[in-house]
Structure formats: C-alpha cells, structure tokens
Amino acid sequence: MVAVCDQNPAALAQFAQANPSIKTYADSKEIINSPHIDVIAIVTPVSTHFALAQAALNNGKHVFVEKPFTDSVAHAETLIEIAEQKNLVIMVDHTFLFTGAVAKIKELIDNQDLGKIYYYDSTRVNLGLFQHDINVIWDLAPHDFSIMNHVVADKPVALAACGRAHVSKFEDIAYITVFFNSNLIAHINVNWLSPVKIRSTLIGGEKKMLVWNDATDDEKLKVYDKGIDVTSKEGIYDLLVSYRSGDIWTPKIDKREALKQECSYFVDCVANNKKPTNDGRAGLQVVRQLAACDKSLSLNGETVVL
Amino acid sequence: MVAVCDQNPAALAQFAQANPSIKTYADSKEIINSPHIDVIAIVTPVSTHFALAQAALNNGKHVFVEKPFTDSVAHAETLIEIAEQKNLVIMVDHTFLFTGAVAKIKELIDNQDLGKIYYYDSTRVNLGLFQHDINVIWDLAPHDFSIMNHVVADKPVALAACGRAHVSKFEDIAYITVFFNSNLIAHINVNWLSPVKIRSTLIGGEKKMLVWNDATDDEKLKVYDKGIDVTSKEGIYDLLVSYRSGDIWTPKIDKREALKQECSYFVDCVANNKKPTNDGRAGLQVVRQLAACDKSLSLNGETVVL
Amino acid sequence: MVAVCDQNPAALAQFAQANPSIKTYADSKEIINSPHIDVIAIVTPVSTHFALAQAALNNGKHVFVEKPFTDSVAHAETLIEIAEQKNLVIMVDHTFLFTGAVAKIKELIDNQDLGKIYYYDSTRVNLGLFQHDINVIWDLAPHDFSIMNHVVADKPVALAACGRAHVSKFEDIAYITVFFNSNLIAHINVNWLSPVKIRSTLIGGEKKMLVWNDATDDEKLKVYDKGIDVTSKEGIYDLLVSYRSGDIWTPKIDKREALKQECSYFVDCVANNKKPTNDGRAGLQVVRQLAACDKSLSLNGETVVL
Amino acid sequence: MVAVCDQNPAALAQFAQANPSIKTYADSKEIINSPHIDVIAIVTPVSTHFALAQAALNNGKHVFVEKPFTDSVAHAETLIEIAEQKNLVIMVDHTFLFTGAVAKIKELIDNQDLGKIYYYDSTRVNLGLFQHDINVIWDLAPHDFSIMNHVVADKPVALAACGRAHVSKFEDIAYITVFFNSNLIAHINVNWLSPVKIRSTLIGGEKKMLVWNDATDDEKLKVYDKGIDVTSKEGIYDLLVSYRSGDIWTPKIDKREALKQECSYFVDCVANNKKPTNDGRAGLQVVRQLAACDKSLSLNGETVVL
C-alpha cells in the first residue's frame, strides 16, 4: 500500500502519524490520476462507488470495491463493461467468501454431502448500526446474497421483500424470500432493531442439514446427519415418514483471516490476470437482488422477477 | 372426566386398563348423546372438529376444541353461532396463553414496558412431526397466531405466506409476514425440516425489547433495556442515532402447568357462564389467518386481506 | 410388580387408587415375609437400607437397592456376604450406567479412542434439594463415583475431600479429589447452593477429550479431536508443545430410558442368575469412597487411603 | 512511552519499524540507567521480575510488573521494602481488577447485595498455552487469587492444592481449595488440557448468588435472586428448607478496556503519589498464595497455612 485518501482531515492526520511511510491525500483524484498506482480500493459510501470506480478504471486502475458493488444495476453494468474493455480486474469485497466457514459449506454442498438443497434460511440481526443512506437490506443482505449465490448451485429467479421503517425513513427490519426454478426456497431475515446479535444460517438438504452460527467463536458449523425418508406417497394417510437422526459433526474450520486471504487473492488475480470469483458480475448479481428487494418493498411485497 | 371415546381399539383398551373408573366408547355418538355429560373435549384431526363440535353443541354440550379450531372460516362461524344461540361455552385449546411466559409477555406489553411495538418475530422450527392432513402452517402457526393475537393490541389487517413442499404434497417450510394498520410488522418462520429445534420469539418495542426462548428450561424470557433514540431527522446525514444498552432482566416465570390452568379456566367459564379469552371468536381469528395463509400460498405469496 | 409398601398413609392411599391391581402395605414386613414375592426394591432413606435389605436377603429375596447402597462399609460387606451365601442378586441403583451417554463414554474409553486418560473432572451443582440425613457428597457424589468406577479402568487408591456446611449441620458444598496409581487425577465438585444447574463432566485423554453435558436435552456428548504433542523434553526451554485441534464429533446417543433398561437388566440377572455390573461389590466400592470422603472431611481435607 | 527493550532482535526490529518515534534497546540496563525515564514496565518471564524490578527501583524508577509479581515471597518482600524506602510506586498487573465485571462484582459484594458469602468457585480451563518455566497454577491462578483477594472481605488463612503433570514436568492441571476463618470456602480449578475454554466464577451468598462467565461477549454477569431459607433447625427431620427463586438480573457492565484503565490508574498513582490497590502488597499476597500451592503440591495436597 502506497497511498491513502480520506475526506476527513482528522482521520487522515491520525493515519499519517501511525503510518509515516504511506502518502495521504485529501482529494481522491490525486490517487486516481497517479501514474505510480496500479490498484485502488474503494471503501466509501455506496452512492460514491460508481463515480470513483469509473474514474479509476478509466485511468487503467484495477479496483477493489466495498460491498454492495454499486447503488444500481446500470452502474454495475457500466463498470463491468469498462473493465472488460480495458482488461482490468474488478473485485467486490464479498469478504465472507474467504472465511473458513463458507469455504467448508461450499465444499460440503459441492460434494453432495447435503444432497439436494431444500432451503437456505439466514437470520442476521442485531442492534444498529444504522446507516445514513441505505436501508437494512442494502447494509446486511449483501452478505447473505453473496454467500448464497456462491454456495448454492441453483439460480434465483425471483424474490419478494417486506419491511418497515420505524426510526428513520429507511427500513430497519426486512424479510426477503427468494425463489428458484427448483423447489429450493431461501429466506433472509435482517433487522437493525434486535436486542440480540444473531448470525445464523440453516441449510437443509435431502441427505444432511447444517447450521452455521457465526456469532460464536468456536463450533461455528455443525453438520447434522438428520433427515426425513418418505416410504410411500400413495394417499394422504399412507404417507410413511421416518426420521433419521444420527451423529452431529463439527468440522474444523480454517481460522485464517478472511480479509487477508481476499487481499492475497486480489493481488494474485491482478498479477496473473485472473477473473476473481467475486468479480464485477458477482457484484452485479447481488446489486440486482438488492434492487429487486427495493422494488418489491415499494410494491408492498409483490414478487419481483430477477 | 367420566368417559372417553377413541376410534383406535388398541388405544382405547390401554386407556381402559389404566383408568378403570372411566367409561370408554368406540363411537363418539355415545358421548355426544349422553344426557350425563355436560362438556366434551374434541382432540381429533382438524378435519373432524366441525362435525363433532356441531353435534355436541346441538346436544347442549359445552366444547373444548383442539387447535386449530376448524378447517374453514365458515365452519368456525357456524359453531360460534350455535354456541351463542344455546348459550354454550366454546373454548379453543390455545394452550400457550396459559403459560407463565405468555402471561408475563402480555403483562409487559399491557403495562407499556416495551412501549410502542415495532415487530413480532417468531421462529418455530424442528424436525417433523409431519402431519398427514395439514401443512406446516396449520400445524405450527396456530401457536404463533394465537399468542400474537393475545399479546399485541393492534389488529392484523393482511398477511402474505410463502412455502415449499419437499417431502409430501403439504408445505413443510413456510414464511408468513403479517401487516397491521400501524407500522408494526410480524413474521412467523415455521419449518418441519430443521435439524435443530428453535422456539424463539423476538418482540421489539420503542422502549424495551424481549426475547422469549421456549426451547430452554430456564431463563426463557429476557427483557432488554435496549433501544435506539433518534435525536434529529432533518436530512439524511443529520440523523443522530444513539443506542441505549442497559441491564437485562430475566423475570421469574410462573412454572404452572399450562394445560391444567386452561382446564380449570374452562371449568370456571362453564360453571359461571363466562366467555373465555380463547373462545370461539379467538379460534375463528386464528382460522381466518390460517385460511389467508393458504390463499396467499396458492397465489405465490400475494398479500391477502384479512 | 405385585405389592408396594409405604409408611406414609396418604402416599399409599394415592398409589392404591391409581393402581388398584397392586397390593399396598404399611408395614414392610408383610412384603419381606411374603412367600409370593421374589424380588424387593428398596427405595428408602439410606440409613434404612441395611436393615431392610438384610431382612429381605435372609428371607431369600433378590434386592434392588437405591443408591448409595448402605450407610457404612461394614453394612455393605455384610449384605454382600449374605447374598453370596444364598446365591441372591443384589443390584444397586446406579441408574446413570444405563444411560446412552455413559454407555457411549465407556465404549470410547474401552476402544482407546481417548488414549491414556489424564483426568476425570465432574461438576454436579444446583439449588437443593437438601437432604435431611446426609450431606451433599452422599446425595450427589454416588452418581460420579459409580460412573467413574464404571468407565475408568484405573482403580482409585486415595482421596481427599473438603466441604462446608452453611445451612444445616450437613455439608452443602464439597470438593473431592481422587488419586490413582497412575497420574490420572479425578475431581468432583458437588454443591446444593448453586444458582445454576450444572451437570458437566470433562474427560481428558492423551488422544482425544470429551465433554458430557447432562443438563442439555440434545448434544449431550462431544468428542474433541484435541490434544497436545510434546516433541522434545530436553531442558525447560526446549519443550516444544504443539496443539492438535481437529473436528468435534457429537455421537448419536441412545435415548432409551435408563431406569427401564436397568429394570430389564435386573430381571434378566435374577432370571438367569447373572452377576450385575452394578452389584453389591460395585455398591460397596462407592460406599467405601463416600466413607473415605467423610473421614477426609473430618480431618480437614487430609488424604485418606481407600 | 519513550523506550522499549527486548532481548529478541527480530521482535525489537519489528517494533522499531512500526513505532519509529520510540527508542529500542537490546539491553535492559540502558533503560534502567536512563536518567530520562521515570517509570518502567516489566513484562518478562516471572523468574526475571525480581532482578529487573530491584535494579529499576534502586535507580529510582516506579515499576509496573506483570503478574505474578515475583517468583518467591522473599523477593516480593524485598521489592516492597525498597519501594517504601524510596517512596516509589509498585503496581502489579492484576488486569482483571480493572474490568467492568470485577468492578461490578466488588460493588455487589460491598453493598451486601449477596449477603454473607458462602463460597467462591472459579473454573479457568482451556487448551494450553503451556508455559516453559511455571506450572498451571502460577500461570492461571494469579487471576483468581487477585480477583478473590480484591472482592472478598474475609482473609484466606490456609489452602490445599493437588495437581498432576502429564505433558512436562510442570503440573498442567490443579485444584486449589482455600480456607478462611469464617465458613466461606473458595475453590480454583485450573487446567491447560481442557478441550473447551471455561472462564466461570460462581459466588454464592446468603441473599443472592452470581455467575460470572467471562468466556462470553455479552451477558457476562448474572445475579440470581435465589437462595435457601431454613425455618427451623431443631432435629434432623425438622429442618424446613424453603427455596427462593426469583428474577435474574444481568447488569450492564462497563465495556472499558481494562489494560487502558489500569495504565491511567498507574499514571495517576505515580503523578499523585497514591498507593495503588494492586500494589506490591497485593502482589505479595498472591505470590504467598502461589508459593503455598507449590508447598501443598509437594506435600501431596496437605493443607498449608498462609
């Protein structure tokens, strides 16, 4: 890292004192226009992502953009187009993909350990922090969308979102249901007004089920050898359901620091001209889902096709 | 209790052996027509509630009916009409209303300890038991609807439900969102395919918030002196949110046995000609909500007015 | 079961009403002398076990005795002697041995899954119930001693116990340390004055470690693939310790009802003239340990040889 | 902070690079002899504390010493004597005293909220980290001793310790019982070989009881309105015990950073010539307790007078 820009003079001064070898700028143009800089990380409010990333890409910089990628589908598409024309890397900061837990979940699903996926059910609630320019969906659901898009093979085809704003004009609580062509169903519960912090994802499969509790330090992921076997389906009363309830397994999870992994991966993608998993298209998919949520919210929960 | 009827001969014989002083019948008509019986409890599949309760009421018996009250709104309305004409008591088995936890929650809300209610969010999931004649909403959500109707003063005006059936033709997972004239929002997550048993209800208020964890033996109810104060609402960036985070209080909960309380209350209502809280109209309200869920499910989650 | 005796007339009458086919007696002699009875279960205060069991054995009855077996080592030895002379079965009610959890722990240890056992550490605390005639060690520690004696192959050779009496003349809190010829160490923490109920046993082995939490409904037993490898022991500062931290495994545990299993086993032992695992000698071993605790308590925690 | 000394050249170089404004030395004498330094923090293996602190005090420096204060009672007494002669401040790093949890516990006990204290029971276990020069008692129990000495008014008069060494020559598991002139009893369970991390302290009082769980992020401290009332003590069987079981209260705890608080306090003590709570004498008391543990260990658990 060679330079940092922050519009807040106090924050910039504090950084400068602690990191004397790194240049600091008050104006982002100085970084964007610098011929000595190859790569720019944009960690700013979402409404500013597009202009900064566009300028950076147009100046030939690879960009790493905080989630959510952009504030609109059109903006995301434009950035992807520029990057492709100029052969530049866009990486969107979907940090969770680089945690040991998500890597293990993807491995379990890819290996068919869970079997056909029945549902993906995430609860991500806590008290605050209220954002000033976006609702709770744009703040918290990018985590869930990016993880779900990454680990579930089926493609979402529609979604519906309901929410309410109690404290500001932005929704502080919302429920999102996501539909697929299969009978997989996904659900995301986000809330800025919960007295307790919950980070819990249940994934139910035909063969096994898992619970990922990200609010604990240990034993975050548990795989349940549980399920239901239906022996007969002829007639309502002939349904013979048997329950399997076997061992529970808490796999060891790599405790690597996700952000560090992600940065190494970004450097590798730039150096070797690779397309990241969490590239602009992955970012666009999440933005498309967030925008569909907003549309559904404005239609009182009507289902919106993706 | 003087007599019991069961169509299953083996179950009836077993009961008779263990309770020699109680008469047993294979045909419910014998009980319904008996002149020596004042009160009949109907604990049968929901599709049979209407015919049994109608016959009992027509014969002048007070009835105690397992939840959900009936399988349709029309059936519930008919039963209420008969009972009112004949001045008979209908009590619907909304057992949870008689738990110490729900009594304490109602007291807290009635006393304005929580302030204006922002949301009511319930998760009721576990593995099975699959029902043969109803979906997961009719099986589990009557608990949530009856509790919510009991403790929340606002009246629900509409709801939307999404679900999927993975194992039989009945939905085994569903998400219900309930709307009110105020900006209170309620949500119910029911699932027969969860590897873990969760019985958790979060109620967020302007002044305090509570979490009711009914899957634990102790410390079921926690009241959080937590919340958000908004100092200014002028302009997006002027929003000053401050977080209150004070003590947590786990009130002592009466450990009375709910069903026993409910039975005493039923006897008291019959003996003193009182209208129970959980009367036919309370049962009807829940059935109306369940029927609206089914309608919304059939409309792919469209909102249905109650 | 053909007959029951209870000195409390009210309890006896209540039992008689609920179980009309079973004879009830106020005087235990009527059962002990009855020629129609083969087997007697003695579920009375510990101070009465000896006289009742002695009379029963002398009359040729097999006996099932509540834990702890007797109130003194001499009494236990006398009963064993009578039973051996008369070829009768004594079973001491060490119920926990018949739980799925203890059966699984024994299996894991016997199979060398844990490797050499380093320690056995049990905490068994809660609020009350105060006993009127024994201290907290005689009330709660028989569980721990009987389980430890059952699952750990090494034989305890000495122990030390400290405690204090705060509420009555009997110790309500006590700490017991048990010594073996190996460097295995065991510890039992019993307390009638704890605000929370803890039923937790940690067993550390060279290869794996386990935690048994008996206060939960699910996931009672967790096996940790954790441990320490020491590469070098030459010189203090050359000690190279490496930590293994692998998967955690929660084996499925048989949810059988322990008491029912124990009763079947008793019937089987009587019918087929088998020596139970939890026979008089197992009961004696526990009594010897309890008596050693009392002696150590009276010597202010001095170590007492077993 | 103006200067740092470390014998490890690599660590020193890394520090120097990150903190260019702070001087670094390989030889502690350069700091101890520097006329520009008033205060020295000694964060080194315990065996080196005495020589470093003695040199620092003799050169007129105030000292902050990592716990445990010294490796022997005599060393602690010598340092206290020098500091008193030269009017210098010794502060021993009993960091836990500066946490919000311990401050709240002390307040509750001082205010007689718990009533007479019956017991103090701490469990501090986890996997590793093995120390190279001390046993598990010297590593972990200083926390418990310093907290107990701080919050409990009664003075310990004797203790007994048992332990075993499985991996190196130092005990890796130990149980300590502490005796007082009253019938208060304290117990400390320390273990480097536990598969789970437990940081749990139960304090039982005549009026209330508390559980401090320091391994959680939230709700660390719970105060239970639970207890036992004995109505009559005449004769064994006349003992009427009644159980109080009221609300549970989780007080808000100051989330201040303990080490920062402690440093400010040290600066304040030095600047204003105040005697710290955690002064040399507090450090000496802990060292006396640790030394008594070692003596008891060597006597196979015999009680040692303090």
Coordinates of N, CA and C in Angstrom, one line a residue, chain B residues 119-221:
Chain B
Y119 N -42.0 -4.8 16.2 CA -42.1 -6.0 15.4 C -42.3 -7.2 16.4
Y120 N -42.8 -8.3 15.8 CA -43.1 -9.5 16.5 C -42.5 -10.6 15.5
D121 N -41.5 -11.3 16.0 CA -40.8 -12.2 15.0 C -40.6 -13.5 15.7
S122 N -41.3 -14.5 15.1 CA -41.2 -15.9 15.8 C -40.6 -16.9 14.8
T123 N -39.8 -17.8 15.4 CA -39.2 -18.9 14.7 C -39.6 -20.2 15.4
R124 N -40.3 -21.0 14.7 CA -40.8 -22.3 15.3 C -40.5 -23.4 14.4
V125 N -39.3 -24.0 14.6 CA -38.8 -25.0 13.6 C -38.2 -26.2 14.4
N126 N -38.3 -27.3 13.7 CA -37.7 -28.6 14.3 C -37.9 -29.7 13.2
L127 N -37.4 -30.8 13.5 CA -37.5 -32.0 12.6 C -38.9 -32.6 12.9
G128 N -39.8 -32.6 11.9 CA -41.1 -33.2 12.0 C -41.9 -32.6 13.1
L129 N -42.9 -33.2 13.6 CA -43.6 -34.4 13.1 C -44.5 -34.0 11.9
F130 N -44.3 -34.6 10.8 CA -45.1 -34.4 9.7 C -46.6 -34.8 10.0
Q131 N -47.5 -33.9 9.6 CA -48.9 -34.3 9.7 C -49.4 -34.8 8.4
H132 N -50.4 -35.6 8.5 CA -50.9 -36.3 7.3 C -52.0 -35.5 6.6
D133 N -52.5 -34.5 7.2 CA -53.7 -33.9 6.6 C -53.6 -32.4 6.5
I134 N -52.5 -31.8 7.0 CA -52.4 -30.4 7.0 C -50.9 -30.0 6.7
N135 N -50.7 -28.8 6.3 CA -49.3 -28.3 6.1 C -48.7 -27.8 7.4
V136 N -47.5 -27.3 7.3 CA -46.7 -26.9 8.5 C -47.3 -25.7 9.1
I137 N -48.0 -24.8 8.3 CA -48.6 -23.6 8.8 C -49.8 -24.0 9.7
W138 N -50.7 -24.9 9.3 CA -51.8 -25.3 10.1 C -51.4 -26.1 11.3
D139 N -50.2 -26.7 11.2 CA -49.7 -27.4 12.4 C -49.0 -26.5 13.4
L140 N -48.1 -25.6 13.0 CA -47.3 -24.9 14.0 C -47.8 -23.4 14.2
A141 N -48.3 -22.8 13.1 CA -48.5 -21.4 13.2 C -49.7 -21.0 14.1
P142 N -50.7 -21.9 14.4 CA -51.8 -21.6 15.3 C -51.2 -21.1 16.7
H143 N -50.1 -21.7 17.1 CA -49.5 -21.2 18.3 C -49.1 -19.8 18.2
D144 N -48.4 -19.4 17.1 CA -47.9 -18.1 17.0 C -49.1 -17.1 16.8
F145 N -50.0 -17.4 15.9 CA -51.2 -16.5 15.7 C -51.9 -16.3 17.0
S146 N -52.2 -17.4 17.8 CA -53.0 -17.2 19.0 C -52.2 -16.4 20.0
I147 N -50.9 -16.6 20.1 CA -50.1 -15.8 21.1 C -50.1 -14.3 20.6
M148 N -49.8 -14.1 19.4 CA -49.7 -12.8 18.8 C -51.0 -12.0 19.0
N149 N -52.1 -12.7 18.6 CA -53.4 -12.0 18.8 C -53.7 -11.7 20.2
H150 N -53.2 -12.5 21.1 CA -53.4 -12.3 22.6 C -52.6 -11.1 23.1
V151 N -51.3 -11.0 22.8 CA -50.5 -10.1 23.4 C -50.3 -8.7 22.7
V152 N -50.6 -8.7 21.4 CA -50.4 -7.5 20.6 C -51.8 -6.8 20.5
A153 N -51.8 -5.5 20.8 CA -53.1 -4.9 20.8 C -53.6 -4.6 19.4
D154 N -52.7 -4.2 18.5 CA -53.0 -3.9 17.1 C -53.7 -5.1 16.5
K155 N -54.6 -4.8 15.5 CA -55.2 -5.9 14.8 C -54.5 -6.1 13.4
P156 N -54.2 -7.4 13.1 CA -53.6 -7.6 11.8 C -54.6 -7.3 10.7
V157 N -54.2 -6.8 9.6 CA -55.1 -6.5 8.5 C -54.9 -7.3 7.2
A158 N -53.7 -7.8 7.1 CA -53.4 -8.6 5.9 C -52.2 -9.4 6.2
L159 N -52.0 -10.4 5.3 CA -50.7 -11.2 5.5 C -50.3 -11.8 4.2
A160 N -49.1 -12.3 4.1 CA -48.5 -13.0 2.9 C -47.8 -14.2 3.4
A161 N -47.9 -15.3 2.7 CA -47.2 -16.5 3.1 C -46.5 -17.2 1.8
C162 N -45.3 -17.6 2.0 CA -44.6 -18.4 1.0 C -44.2 -19.7 1.6
G163 N -44.2 -20.7 0.8 CA -43.7 -22.0 1.4 C -43.3 -23.0 0.3
R164 N -42.8 -24.1 0.7 CA -42.5 -25.1 -0.3 C -42.8 -26.5 0.3
A165 N -43.2 -27.4 -0.5 CA -43.4 -28.8 -0.1 C -42.2 -29.7 -0.7
H166 N -41.5 -30.3 0.2 CA -40.3 -31.1 -0.3 C -40.6 -32.6 -0.2
V167 N -41.4 -33.0 0.8 CA -41.4 -34.4 1.1 C -42.8 -35.0 0.8
S168 N -43.9 -34.2 1.0 CA -45.2 -34.6 0.7 C -45.9 -33.5 -0.1
K169 N -47.2 -33.6 -0.3 CA -47.8 -32.6 -1.1 C -48.1 -31.3 -0.2
F170 N -47.9 -31.5 1.1 CA -48.1 -30.3 2.0 C -46.8 -29.6 2.3
E171 N -47.0 -28.2 2.3 CA -45.8 -27.4 2.6 C -45.1 -27.9 3.9
D172 N -43.8 -28.0 3.9 CA -43.1 -28.4 5.1 C -42.2 -27.2 5.7
I173 N -42.2 -26.1 4.9 CA -41.5 -24.9 5.3 C -42.3 -23.7 4.8
A174 N -42.4 -22.7 5.7 CA -43.2 -21.6 5.3 C -42.8 -20.3 6.0
Y175 N -42.9 -19.2 5.4 CA -42.6 -17.9 6.0 C -43.9 -17.0 5.8
I176 N -44.3 -16.5 6.9 CA -45.5 -15.7 7.0 C -45.2 -14.3 7.4
T177 N -45.6 -13.3 6.7 CA -45.5 -11.9 7.1 C -46.9 -11.3 7.4
V178 N -47.0 -10.6 8.5 CA -48.4 -10.1 8.9 C -48.3 -8.6 9.0
F179 N -49.3 -7.9 8.4 CA -49.3 -6.5 8.3 C -50.4 -5.9 9.2
F180 N -50.2 -4.7 9.7 CA -51.1 -4.0 10.6 C -51.3 -2.6 10.1
N181 N -52.3 -2.0 10.6 CA -52.5 -0.6 10.2 C -51.4 0.3 10.7
S182 N -50.8 0.0 11.8 CA -49.6 0.7 12.3 C -48.4 0.2 11.5
N183 N -47.2 0.7 11.8 CA -46.1 0.1 11.1 C -45.4 -1.0 11.9
L184 N -46.2 -1.6 12.8 CA -45.9 -2.9 13.4 C -45.8 -4.0 12.2
I185 N -44.8 -4.8 12.3 CA -44.8 -5.9 11.3 C -44.5 -7.2 12.1
A186 N -45.2 -8.3 11.7 CA -45.0 -9.6 12.3 C -44.5 -10.6 11.3
H187 N -43.8 -11.6 11.8 CA -43.2 -12.6 10.9 C -43.2 -13.9 11.6
I188 N -43.5 -15.0 10.9 CA -43.6 -16.3 11.5 C -42.8 -17.2 10.6
N189 N -41.8 -17.9 11.1 CA -41.0 -18.9 10.4 C -41.3 -20.2 10.9
V190 N -41.9 -21.1 10.1 CA -42.3 -22.5 10.5 C -41.6 -23.5 9.6
N191 N -41.1 -24.5 10.1 CA -40.3 -25.5 9.3 C -40.3 -26.8 10.0
W192 N -40.7 -27.9 9.2 CA -40.7 -29.2 9.7 C -39.3 -29.9 9.4
L193 N -38.5 -29.2 8.7 CA -37.2 -29.8 8.2 C -36.0 -29.2 8.8
S194 N -36.1 -28.7 10.0 CA -34.9 -28.1 10.6 C -34.2 -29.1 11.5
P195 N -32.9 -29.1 11.4 CA -32.1 -30.1 12.2 C -32.1 -29.7 13.7
V196 N -32.4 -28.5 14.0 CA -32.4 -28.0 15.4 C -33.8 -27.5 15.8
K197 N -34.1 -27.7 17.0 CA -35.4 -27.2 17.5 C -35.2 -25.7 18.0
I198 N -35.9 -24.8 17.3 CA -35.9 -23.4 17.7 C -37.3 -23.0 18.1
R199 N -37.4 -22.4 19.2 CA -38.7 -21.8 19.7 C -38.4 -20.4 20.2
S200 N -38.3 -19.5 19.3 CA -37.7 -18.2 19.7 C -38.6 -17.1 19.2
T201 N -39.0 -16.2 20.0 CA -39.8 -15.0 19.6 C -39.1 -13.7 20.1
L202 N -38.9 -12.8 19.2 CA -38.3 -11.5 19.5 C -39.4 -10.5 19.4
I203 N -39.6 -9.7 20.4 CA -40.6 -8.6 20.3 C -39.8 -7.3 20.5
G204 N -39.8 -6.4 19.5 CA -39.1 -5.2 19.7 C -40.0 -4.0 19.9
G205 N -39.7 -3.2 20.9 CA -40.5 -2.1 21.2 C -39.7 -0.8 21.2
E206 N -40.4 0.3 21.3 CA -39.7 1.6 21.3 C -38.9 1.7 22.5
K207 N -39.4 1.2 23.7 CA -38.7 1.4 24.9 C -37.8 0.2 25.3
K208 N -38.3 -1.0 25.2 CA -37.6 -2.2 25.5 C -37.8 -3.3 24.5
M209 N -37.1 -4.3 24.6 CA -37.2 -5.4 23.7 C -37.1 -6.7 24.5
L210 N -37.8 -7.8 24.0 CA -37.7 -9.0 24.7 C -37.4 -10.2 23.8
V211 N -36.8 -11.2 24.3 CA -36.6 -12.5 23.6 C -37.2 -13.6 24.5
W212 N -38.0 -14.3 23.9 CA -38.6 -15.5 24.6 C -38.1 -16.7 23.9
N213 N -37.3 -17.5 24.6 CA -36.7 -18.7 24.1 C -37.4 -19.9 24.8
D214 N -38.4 -20.5 24.1 CA -39.2 -21.5 24.8 C -38.6 -22.9 24.7
A215 N -37.4 -23.0 24.1 CA -36.7 -24.3 24.0 C -35.8 -24.5 25.1
T216 N -35.7 -23.6 26.1 CA -34.9 -23.8 27.2 C -35.8 -24.1 28.4
D217 N -35.2 -24.7 29.4 CA -35.9 -25.0 30.7 C -35.9 -23.7 31.6
D218 N -34.8 -23.0 31.6 CA -34.7 -21.9 32.5 C -34.5 -20.6 31.7
E219 N -34.7 -19.5 32.3 CA -34.4 -18.2 31.7 C -35.0 -18.1 30.3
K220 N -36.3 -18.4 30.2 CA -37.0 -18.4 29.0 C -37.2 -17.0 28.4
L221 N -37.4 -16.1 29.3 CA -37.8 -14.7 28.9 C -36.7 -13.7 29.4

